[in-house]
PDB file of C-alpha atoms in Angstrom:
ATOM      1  CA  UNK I   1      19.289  25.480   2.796  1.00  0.00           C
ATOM      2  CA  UNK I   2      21.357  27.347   5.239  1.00  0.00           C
ATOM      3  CA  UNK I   3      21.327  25.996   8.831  1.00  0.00           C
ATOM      4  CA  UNK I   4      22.910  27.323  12.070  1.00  0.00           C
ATOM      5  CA  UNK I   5      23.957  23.873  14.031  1.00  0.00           C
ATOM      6  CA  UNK I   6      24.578  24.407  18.151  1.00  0.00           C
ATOM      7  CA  UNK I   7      26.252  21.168  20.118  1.00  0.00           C
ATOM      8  CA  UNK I   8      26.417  21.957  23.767  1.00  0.00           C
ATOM      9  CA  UNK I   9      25.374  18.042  25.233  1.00  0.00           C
ATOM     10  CA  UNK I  10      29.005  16.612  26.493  1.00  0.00           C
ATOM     11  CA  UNK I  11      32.195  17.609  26.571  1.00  0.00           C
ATOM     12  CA  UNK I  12      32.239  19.732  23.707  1.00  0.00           C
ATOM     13  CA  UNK I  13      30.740  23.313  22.680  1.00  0.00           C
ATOM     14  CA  UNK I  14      30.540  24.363  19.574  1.00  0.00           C
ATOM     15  CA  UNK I  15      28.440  26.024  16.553  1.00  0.00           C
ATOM     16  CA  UNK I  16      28.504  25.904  12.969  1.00  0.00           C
ATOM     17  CA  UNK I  17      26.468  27.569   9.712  1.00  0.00           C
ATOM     18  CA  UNK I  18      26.281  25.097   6.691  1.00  0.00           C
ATOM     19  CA  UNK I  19      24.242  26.158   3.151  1.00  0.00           C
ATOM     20  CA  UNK I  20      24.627  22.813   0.893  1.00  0.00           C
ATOM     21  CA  UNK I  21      23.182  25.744  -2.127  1.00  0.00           C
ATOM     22  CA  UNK I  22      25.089  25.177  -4.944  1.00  0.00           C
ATOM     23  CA  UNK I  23      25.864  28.781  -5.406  1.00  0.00           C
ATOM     24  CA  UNK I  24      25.565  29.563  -1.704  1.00  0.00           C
ATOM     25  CA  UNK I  25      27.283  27.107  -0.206  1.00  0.00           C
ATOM     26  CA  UNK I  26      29.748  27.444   2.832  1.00  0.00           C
ATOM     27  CA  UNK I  27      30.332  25.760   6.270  1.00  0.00           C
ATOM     28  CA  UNK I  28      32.013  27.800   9.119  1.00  0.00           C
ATOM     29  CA  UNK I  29      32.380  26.117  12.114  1.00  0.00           C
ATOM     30  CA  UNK I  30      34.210  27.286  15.719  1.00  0.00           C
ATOM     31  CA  UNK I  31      34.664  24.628  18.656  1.00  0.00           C
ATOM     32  CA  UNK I  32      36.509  24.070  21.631  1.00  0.00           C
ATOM     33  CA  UNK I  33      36.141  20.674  24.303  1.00  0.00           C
ATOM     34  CA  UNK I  34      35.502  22.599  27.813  1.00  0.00           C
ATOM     35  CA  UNK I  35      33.774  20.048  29.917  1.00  0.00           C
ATOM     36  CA  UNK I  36      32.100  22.934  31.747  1.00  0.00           C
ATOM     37  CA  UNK I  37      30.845  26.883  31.115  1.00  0.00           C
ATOM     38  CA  UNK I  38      28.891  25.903  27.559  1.00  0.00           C
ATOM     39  CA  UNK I  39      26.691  29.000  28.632  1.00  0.00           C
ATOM     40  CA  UNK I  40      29.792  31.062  28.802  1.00  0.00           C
ATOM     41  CA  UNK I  41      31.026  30.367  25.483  1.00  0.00           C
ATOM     42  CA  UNK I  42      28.116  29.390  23.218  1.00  0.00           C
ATOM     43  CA  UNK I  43      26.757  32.894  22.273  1.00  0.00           C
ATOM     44  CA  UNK I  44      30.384  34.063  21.306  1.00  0.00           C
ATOM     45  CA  UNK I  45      30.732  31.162  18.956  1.00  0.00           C
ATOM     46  CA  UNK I  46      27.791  31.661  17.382  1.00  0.00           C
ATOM     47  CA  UNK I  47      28.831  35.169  16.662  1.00  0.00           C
ATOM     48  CA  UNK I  48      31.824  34.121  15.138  1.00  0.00           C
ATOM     49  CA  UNK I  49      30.092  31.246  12.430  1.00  0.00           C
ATOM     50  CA  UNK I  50      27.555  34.188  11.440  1.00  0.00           C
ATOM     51  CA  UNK I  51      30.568  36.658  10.862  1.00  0.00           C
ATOM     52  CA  UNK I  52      32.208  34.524   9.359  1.00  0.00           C
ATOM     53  CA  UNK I  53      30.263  33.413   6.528  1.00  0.00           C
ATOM     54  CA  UNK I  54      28.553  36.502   6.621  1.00  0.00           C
ATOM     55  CA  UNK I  55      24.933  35.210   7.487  1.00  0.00           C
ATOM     56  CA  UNK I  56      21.801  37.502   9.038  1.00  0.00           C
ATOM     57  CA  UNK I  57      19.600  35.541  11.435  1.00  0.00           C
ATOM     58  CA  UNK I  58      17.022  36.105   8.623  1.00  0.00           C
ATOM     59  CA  UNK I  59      18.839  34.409   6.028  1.00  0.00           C
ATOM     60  CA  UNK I  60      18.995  31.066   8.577  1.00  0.00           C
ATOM     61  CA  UNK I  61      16.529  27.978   7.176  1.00  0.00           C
ATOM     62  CA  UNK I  62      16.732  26.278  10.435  1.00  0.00           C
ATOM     63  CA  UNK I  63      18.289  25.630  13.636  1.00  0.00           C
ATOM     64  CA  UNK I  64      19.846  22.250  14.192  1.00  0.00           C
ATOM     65  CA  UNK I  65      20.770  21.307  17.791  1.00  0.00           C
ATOM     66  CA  UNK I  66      22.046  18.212  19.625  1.00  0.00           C
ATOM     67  CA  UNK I  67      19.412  16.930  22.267  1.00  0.00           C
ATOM     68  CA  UNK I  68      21.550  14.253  23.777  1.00  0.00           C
ATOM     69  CA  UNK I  69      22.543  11.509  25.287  1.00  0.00           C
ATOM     70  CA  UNK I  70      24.675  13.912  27.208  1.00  0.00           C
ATOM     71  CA  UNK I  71      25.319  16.500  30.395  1.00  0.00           C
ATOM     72  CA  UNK I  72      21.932  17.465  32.381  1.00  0.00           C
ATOM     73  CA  UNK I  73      23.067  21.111  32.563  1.00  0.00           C
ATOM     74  CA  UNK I  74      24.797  21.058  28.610  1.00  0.00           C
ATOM     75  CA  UNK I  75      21.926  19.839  26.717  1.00  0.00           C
ATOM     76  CA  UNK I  76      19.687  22.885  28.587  1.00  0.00           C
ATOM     77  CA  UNK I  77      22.306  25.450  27.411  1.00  0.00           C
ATOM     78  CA  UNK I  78      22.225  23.957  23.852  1.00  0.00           C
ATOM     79  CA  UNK I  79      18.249  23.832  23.879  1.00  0.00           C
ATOM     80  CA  UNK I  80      17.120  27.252  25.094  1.00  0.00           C
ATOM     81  CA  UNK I  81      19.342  28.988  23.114  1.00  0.00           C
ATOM     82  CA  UNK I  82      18.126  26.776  19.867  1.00  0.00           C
ATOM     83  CA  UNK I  83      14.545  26.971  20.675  1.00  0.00           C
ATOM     84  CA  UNK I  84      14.854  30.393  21.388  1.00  0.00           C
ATOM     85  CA  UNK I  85      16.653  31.490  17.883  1.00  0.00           C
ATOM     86  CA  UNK I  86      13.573  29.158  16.987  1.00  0.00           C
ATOM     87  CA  UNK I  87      10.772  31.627  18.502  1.00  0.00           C
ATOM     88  CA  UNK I  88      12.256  34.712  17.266  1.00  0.00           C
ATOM     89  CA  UNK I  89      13.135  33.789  14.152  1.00  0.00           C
ATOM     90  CA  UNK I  90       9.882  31.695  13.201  1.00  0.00           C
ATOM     91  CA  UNK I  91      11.969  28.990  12.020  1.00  0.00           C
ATOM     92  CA  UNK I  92      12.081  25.290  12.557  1.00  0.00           C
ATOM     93  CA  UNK I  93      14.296  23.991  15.465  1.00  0.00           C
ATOM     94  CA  UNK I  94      15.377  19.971  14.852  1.00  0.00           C
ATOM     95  CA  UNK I  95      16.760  17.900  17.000  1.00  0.00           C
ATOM     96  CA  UNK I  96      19.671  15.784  16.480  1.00  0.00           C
ATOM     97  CA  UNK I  97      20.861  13.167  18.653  1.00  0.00           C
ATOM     98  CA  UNK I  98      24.855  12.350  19.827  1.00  0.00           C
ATOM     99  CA  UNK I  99      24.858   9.086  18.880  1.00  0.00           C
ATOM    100  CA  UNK I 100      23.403   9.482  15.354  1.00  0.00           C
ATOM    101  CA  UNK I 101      26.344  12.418  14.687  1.00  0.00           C
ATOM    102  CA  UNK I 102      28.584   9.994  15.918  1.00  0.00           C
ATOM    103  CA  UNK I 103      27.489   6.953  14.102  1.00  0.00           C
ATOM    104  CA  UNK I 104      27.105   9.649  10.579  1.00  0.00           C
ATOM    105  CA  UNK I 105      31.344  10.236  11.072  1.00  0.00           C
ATOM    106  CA  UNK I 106      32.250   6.399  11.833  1.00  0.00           C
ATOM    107  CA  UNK I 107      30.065   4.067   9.652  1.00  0.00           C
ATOM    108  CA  UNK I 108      32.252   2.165   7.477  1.00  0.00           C
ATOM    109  CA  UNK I 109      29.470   2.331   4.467  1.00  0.00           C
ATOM    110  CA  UNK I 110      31.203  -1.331   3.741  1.00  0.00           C
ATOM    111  CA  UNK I 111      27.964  -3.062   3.379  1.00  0.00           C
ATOM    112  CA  UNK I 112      29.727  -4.927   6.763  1.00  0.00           C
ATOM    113  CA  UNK I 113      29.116  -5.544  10.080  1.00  0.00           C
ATOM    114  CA  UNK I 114      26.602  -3.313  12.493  1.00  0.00           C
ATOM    115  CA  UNK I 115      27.491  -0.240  14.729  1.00  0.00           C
ATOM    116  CA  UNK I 116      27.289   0.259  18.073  1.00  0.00           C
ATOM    117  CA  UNK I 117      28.014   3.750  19.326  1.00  0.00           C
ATOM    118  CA  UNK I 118      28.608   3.708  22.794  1.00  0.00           C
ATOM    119  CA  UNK I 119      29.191   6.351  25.102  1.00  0.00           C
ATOM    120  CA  UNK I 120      29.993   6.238  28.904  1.00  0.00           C
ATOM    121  CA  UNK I 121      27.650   7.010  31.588  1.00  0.00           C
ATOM    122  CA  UNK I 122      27.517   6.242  35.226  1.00  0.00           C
ATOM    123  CA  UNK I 123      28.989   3.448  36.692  1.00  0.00           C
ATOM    124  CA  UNK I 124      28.889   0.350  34.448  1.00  0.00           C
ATOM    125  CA  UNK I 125      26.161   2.117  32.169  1.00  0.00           C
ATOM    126  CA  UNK I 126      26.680   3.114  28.798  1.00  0.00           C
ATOM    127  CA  UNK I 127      24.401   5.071  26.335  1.00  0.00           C
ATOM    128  CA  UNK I 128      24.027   3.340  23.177  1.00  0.00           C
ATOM    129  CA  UNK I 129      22.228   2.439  19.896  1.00  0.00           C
ATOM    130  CA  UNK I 130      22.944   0.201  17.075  1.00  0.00           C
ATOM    131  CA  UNK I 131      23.081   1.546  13.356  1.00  0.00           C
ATOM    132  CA  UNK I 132      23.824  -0.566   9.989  1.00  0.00           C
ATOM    133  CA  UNK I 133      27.202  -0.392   8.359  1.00  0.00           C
ATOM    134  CA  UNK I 134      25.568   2.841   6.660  1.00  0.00           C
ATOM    135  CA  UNK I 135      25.031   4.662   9.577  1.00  0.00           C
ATOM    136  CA  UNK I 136      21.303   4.179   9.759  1.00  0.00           C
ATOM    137  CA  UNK I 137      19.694   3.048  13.164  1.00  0.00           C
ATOM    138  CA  UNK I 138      18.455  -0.242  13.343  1.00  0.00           C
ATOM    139  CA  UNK I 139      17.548  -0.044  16.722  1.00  0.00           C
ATOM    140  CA  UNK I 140      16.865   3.016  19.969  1.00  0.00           C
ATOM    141  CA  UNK I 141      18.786   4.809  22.311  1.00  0.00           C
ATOM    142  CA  UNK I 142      19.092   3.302  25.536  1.00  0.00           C
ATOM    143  CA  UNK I 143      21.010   2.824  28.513  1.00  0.00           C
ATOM    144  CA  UNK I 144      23.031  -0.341  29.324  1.00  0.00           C
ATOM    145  CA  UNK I 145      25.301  -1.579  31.366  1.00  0.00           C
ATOM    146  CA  UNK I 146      28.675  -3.322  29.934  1.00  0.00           C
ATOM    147  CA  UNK I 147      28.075  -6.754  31.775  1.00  0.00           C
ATOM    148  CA  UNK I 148      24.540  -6.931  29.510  1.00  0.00           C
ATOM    149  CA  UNK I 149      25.876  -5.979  26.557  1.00  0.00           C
ATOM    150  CA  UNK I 150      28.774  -8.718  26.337  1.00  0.00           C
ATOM    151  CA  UNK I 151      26.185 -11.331  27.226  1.00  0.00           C
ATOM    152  CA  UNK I 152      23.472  -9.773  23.793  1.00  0.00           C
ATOM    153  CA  UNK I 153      26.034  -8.287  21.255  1.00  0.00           C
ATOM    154  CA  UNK I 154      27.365 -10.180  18.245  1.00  0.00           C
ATOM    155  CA  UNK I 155      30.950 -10.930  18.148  1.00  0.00           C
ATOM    156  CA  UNK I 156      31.202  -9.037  14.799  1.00  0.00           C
ATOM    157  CA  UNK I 157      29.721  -5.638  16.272  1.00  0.00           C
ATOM    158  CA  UNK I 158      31.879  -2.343  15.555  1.00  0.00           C
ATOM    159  CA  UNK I 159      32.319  -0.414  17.993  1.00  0.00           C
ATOM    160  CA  UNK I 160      32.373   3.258  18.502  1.00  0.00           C
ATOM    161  CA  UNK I 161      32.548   6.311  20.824  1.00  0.00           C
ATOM    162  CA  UNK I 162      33.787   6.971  24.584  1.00  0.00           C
ATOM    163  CA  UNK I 163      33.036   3.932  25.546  1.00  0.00           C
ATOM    164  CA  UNK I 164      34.273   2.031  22.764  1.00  0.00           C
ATOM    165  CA  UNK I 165      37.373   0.529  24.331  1.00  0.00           C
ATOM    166  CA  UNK I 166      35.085  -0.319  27.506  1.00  0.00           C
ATOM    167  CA  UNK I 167      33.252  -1.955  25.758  1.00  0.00           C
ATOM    168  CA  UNK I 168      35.452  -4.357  23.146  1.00  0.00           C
ATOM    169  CA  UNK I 169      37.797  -5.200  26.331  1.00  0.00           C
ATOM    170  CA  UNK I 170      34.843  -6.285  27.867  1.00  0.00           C
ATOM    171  CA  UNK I 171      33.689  -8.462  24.495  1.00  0.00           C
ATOM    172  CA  UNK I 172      36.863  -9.828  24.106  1.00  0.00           C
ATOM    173  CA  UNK I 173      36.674  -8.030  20.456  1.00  0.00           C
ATOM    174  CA  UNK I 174      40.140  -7.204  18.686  1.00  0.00           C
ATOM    175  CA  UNK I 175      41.203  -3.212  18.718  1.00  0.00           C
ATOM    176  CA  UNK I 176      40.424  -3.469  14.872  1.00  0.00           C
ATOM    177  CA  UNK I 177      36.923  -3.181  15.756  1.00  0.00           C
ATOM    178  CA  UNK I 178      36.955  -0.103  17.071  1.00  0.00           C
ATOM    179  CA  UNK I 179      36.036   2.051  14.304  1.00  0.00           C
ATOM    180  CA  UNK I 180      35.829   5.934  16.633  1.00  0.00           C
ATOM    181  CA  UNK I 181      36.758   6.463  20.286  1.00  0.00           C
ATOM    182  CA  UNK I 182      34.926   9.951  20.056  1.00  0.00           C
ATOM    183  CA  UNK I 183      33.371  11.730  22.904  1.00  0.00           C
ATOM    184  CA  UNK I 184      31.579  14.033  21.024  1.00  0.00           C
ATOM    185  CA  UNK I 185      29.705  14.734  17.439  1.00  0.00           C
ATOM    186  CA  UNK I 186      31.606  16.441  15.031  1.00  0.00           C
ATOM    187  CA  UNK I 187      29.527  19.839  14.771  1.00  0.00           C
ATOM    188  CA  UNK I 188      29.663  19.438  11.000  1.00  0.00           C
ATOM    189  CA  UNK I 189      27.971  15.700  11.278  1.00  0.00           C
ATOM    190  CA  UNK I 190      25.485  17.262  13.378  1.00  0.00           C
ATOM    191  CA  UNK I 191      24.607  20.143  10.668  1.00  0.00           C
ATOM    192  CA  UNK I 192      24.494  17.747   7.860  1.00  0.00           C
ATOM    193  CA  UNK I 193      21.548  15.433   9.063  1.00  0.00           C
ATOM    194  CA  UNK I 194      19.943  18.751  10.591  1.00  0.00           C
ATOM    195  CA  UNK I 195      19.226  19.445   6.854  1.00  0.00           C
ATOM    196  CA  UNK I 196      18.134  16.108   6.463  1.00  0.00           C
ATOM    197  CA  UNK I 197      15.637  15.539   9.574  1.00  0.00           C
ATOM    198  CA  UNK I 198      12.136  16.123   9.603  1.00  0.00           C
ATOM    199  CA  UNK I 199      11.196  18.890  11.418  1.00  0.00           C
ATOM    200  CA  UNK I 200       7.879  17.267  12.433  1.00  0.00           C
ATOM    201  CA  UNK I 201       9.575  13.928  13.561  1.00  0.00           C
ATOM    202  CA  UNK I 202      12.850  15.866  14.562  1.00  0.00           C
ATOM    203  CA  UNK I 203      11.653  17.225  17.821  1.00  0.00           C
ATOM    204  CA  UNK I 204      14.322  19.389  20.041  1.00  0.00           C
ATOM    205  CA  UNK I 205      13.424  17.786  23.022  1.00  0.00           C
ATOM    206  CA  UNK I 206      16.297  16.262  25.199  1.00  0.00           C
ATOM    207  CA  UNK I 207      17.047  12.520  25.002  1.00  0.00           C
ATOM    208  CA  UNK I 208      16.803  11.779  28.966  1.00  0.00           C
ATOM    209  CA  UNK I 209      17.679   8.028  28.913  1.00  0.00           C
ATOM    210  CA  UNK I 210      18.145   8.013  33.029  1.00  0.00           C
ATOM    211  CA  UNK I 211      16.128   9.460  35.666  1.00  0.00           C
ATOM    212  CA  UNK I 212      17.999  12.172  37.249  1.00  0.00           C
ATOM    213  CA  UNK I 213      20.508  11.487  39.793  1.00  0.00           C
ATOM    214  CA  UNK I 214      18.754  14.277  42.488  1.00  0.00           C
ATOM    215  CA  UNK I 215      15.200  13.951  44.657  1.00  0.00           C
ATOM    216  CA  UNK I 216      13.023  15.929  45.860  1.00  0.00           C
ATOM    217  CA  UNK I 217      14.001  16.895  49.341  1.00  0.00           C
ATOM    218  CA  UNK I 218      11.570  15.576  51.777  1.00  0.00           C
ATOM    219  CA  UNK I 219      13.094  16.844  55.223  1.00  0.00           C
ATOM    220  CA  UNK I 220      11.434  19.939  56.592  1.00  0.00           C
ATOM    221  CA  UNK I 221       8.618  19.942  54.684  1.00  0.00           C
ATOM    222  CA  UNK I 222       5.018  20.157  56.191  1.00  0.00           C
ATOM    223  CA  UNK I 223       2.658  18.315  54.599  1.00  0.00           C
ATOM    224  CA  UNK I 224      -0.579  19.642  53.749  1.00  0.00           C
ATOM    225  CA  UNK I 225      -3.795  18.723  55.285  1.00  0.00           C
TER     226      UNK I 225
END
């Protein structure tokens, strides 16, 4: 299966084509960490994976893309672009979420202690989820704030992501526990479980686990009768 992967939710933009065929396979992969412009630079990246490993948008299976937790104005970028390749193409979009790519890259496989990948949001918040030593979740995304999850979280919890170090200072846990201080998926973690996920259960909708910051502007308006 050949898939064209597209991160865009934080700090990072990239794009990647992986084919796990045994006598097609290849991974090509172009990223840079810009904080801002994702729009700018997305298309251009995409160009180069396709060159690259010298795929057609026919010959794509699927398209994987990150749906968050991450930026408001990142994870749109990321998702019109996918769902659009989607709608041309008439192939599957899926959905793949930060905090699973991150936990696929740091789960020690040990058979050990649980994972909690933690990333930082506003204020005392993080965005986080637990996954087994394996990297499988064990429990859902949701938002947090540090004070509640030194009063819930086992003392053996490891620890990764942005707001790793937040988070083990806070716990009182030793820097050994800190498995990944990432900010960001690896684009390649994100293509691999995109061939994994079910496109039916693997919806690429964005993972909104706070209201938006903005309201609607009430001042001026005349309200109707």
């Amino acid at each position: 299966m050949r898939v064209l992967a597209i991160d865009t939710a934080l700090a990072n933009c990239a794009a990647a084509v992986l084919d796990d065929g045994s006598d097609s396979a290849c991974f090509e992969a172009f990223g840079e960490e810009i904080g801002r412009g994702h729009a700018e630079r997305l298309m251009d990246m995409i160009g180069e994976v396709m060159a690259e490993t010298s795929t057609a948008f026919s010959d794509l299976d699927r398209v994987v893309v990150t749906i968050g937790p991450g930026s408001f104005t990142g994870l749109r970028v990321g998702l019109a672009v996918a769902r659009g390749f989607g709608l041309v193409l008439g192939k599957p979009v899926v959905g793949i979420t930060t905090l699973a790519a991150i936990a696929r890259a740091s789960a020690p496989r040990d058979g050990g202690a649980p994972l909690l990948v933690a990333l930082t949001g506003k204020g005392d918040e993080v965005y986080c989820q637990e996954f087994d030593s394996s990297g499988e979740k064990t429990g859902e995304a949701s938002v947090r704030t540090i004070s509640d999850l030194a009063a819930t979280m086992p003392k053996c919890i490891r620890l990764a992501g942005s707001a790793a170090e937040r988070v083990a200072s806070e716990l009182d846990l030793p820097g050994e526990q800190i498995i990944s201080r990432a900010g960001f998926p690896g684009i390649r973690d994100v293509a691999e479980l995109g061939l994994l996920a079910d496109p039916v259960t693997a919806s690429p909708s964005p993972l909104y686990l706070r209201p938006p910051d903005a309201t609607p502007q009430t001042r001026g308006r005349i309200e109707r009768q």
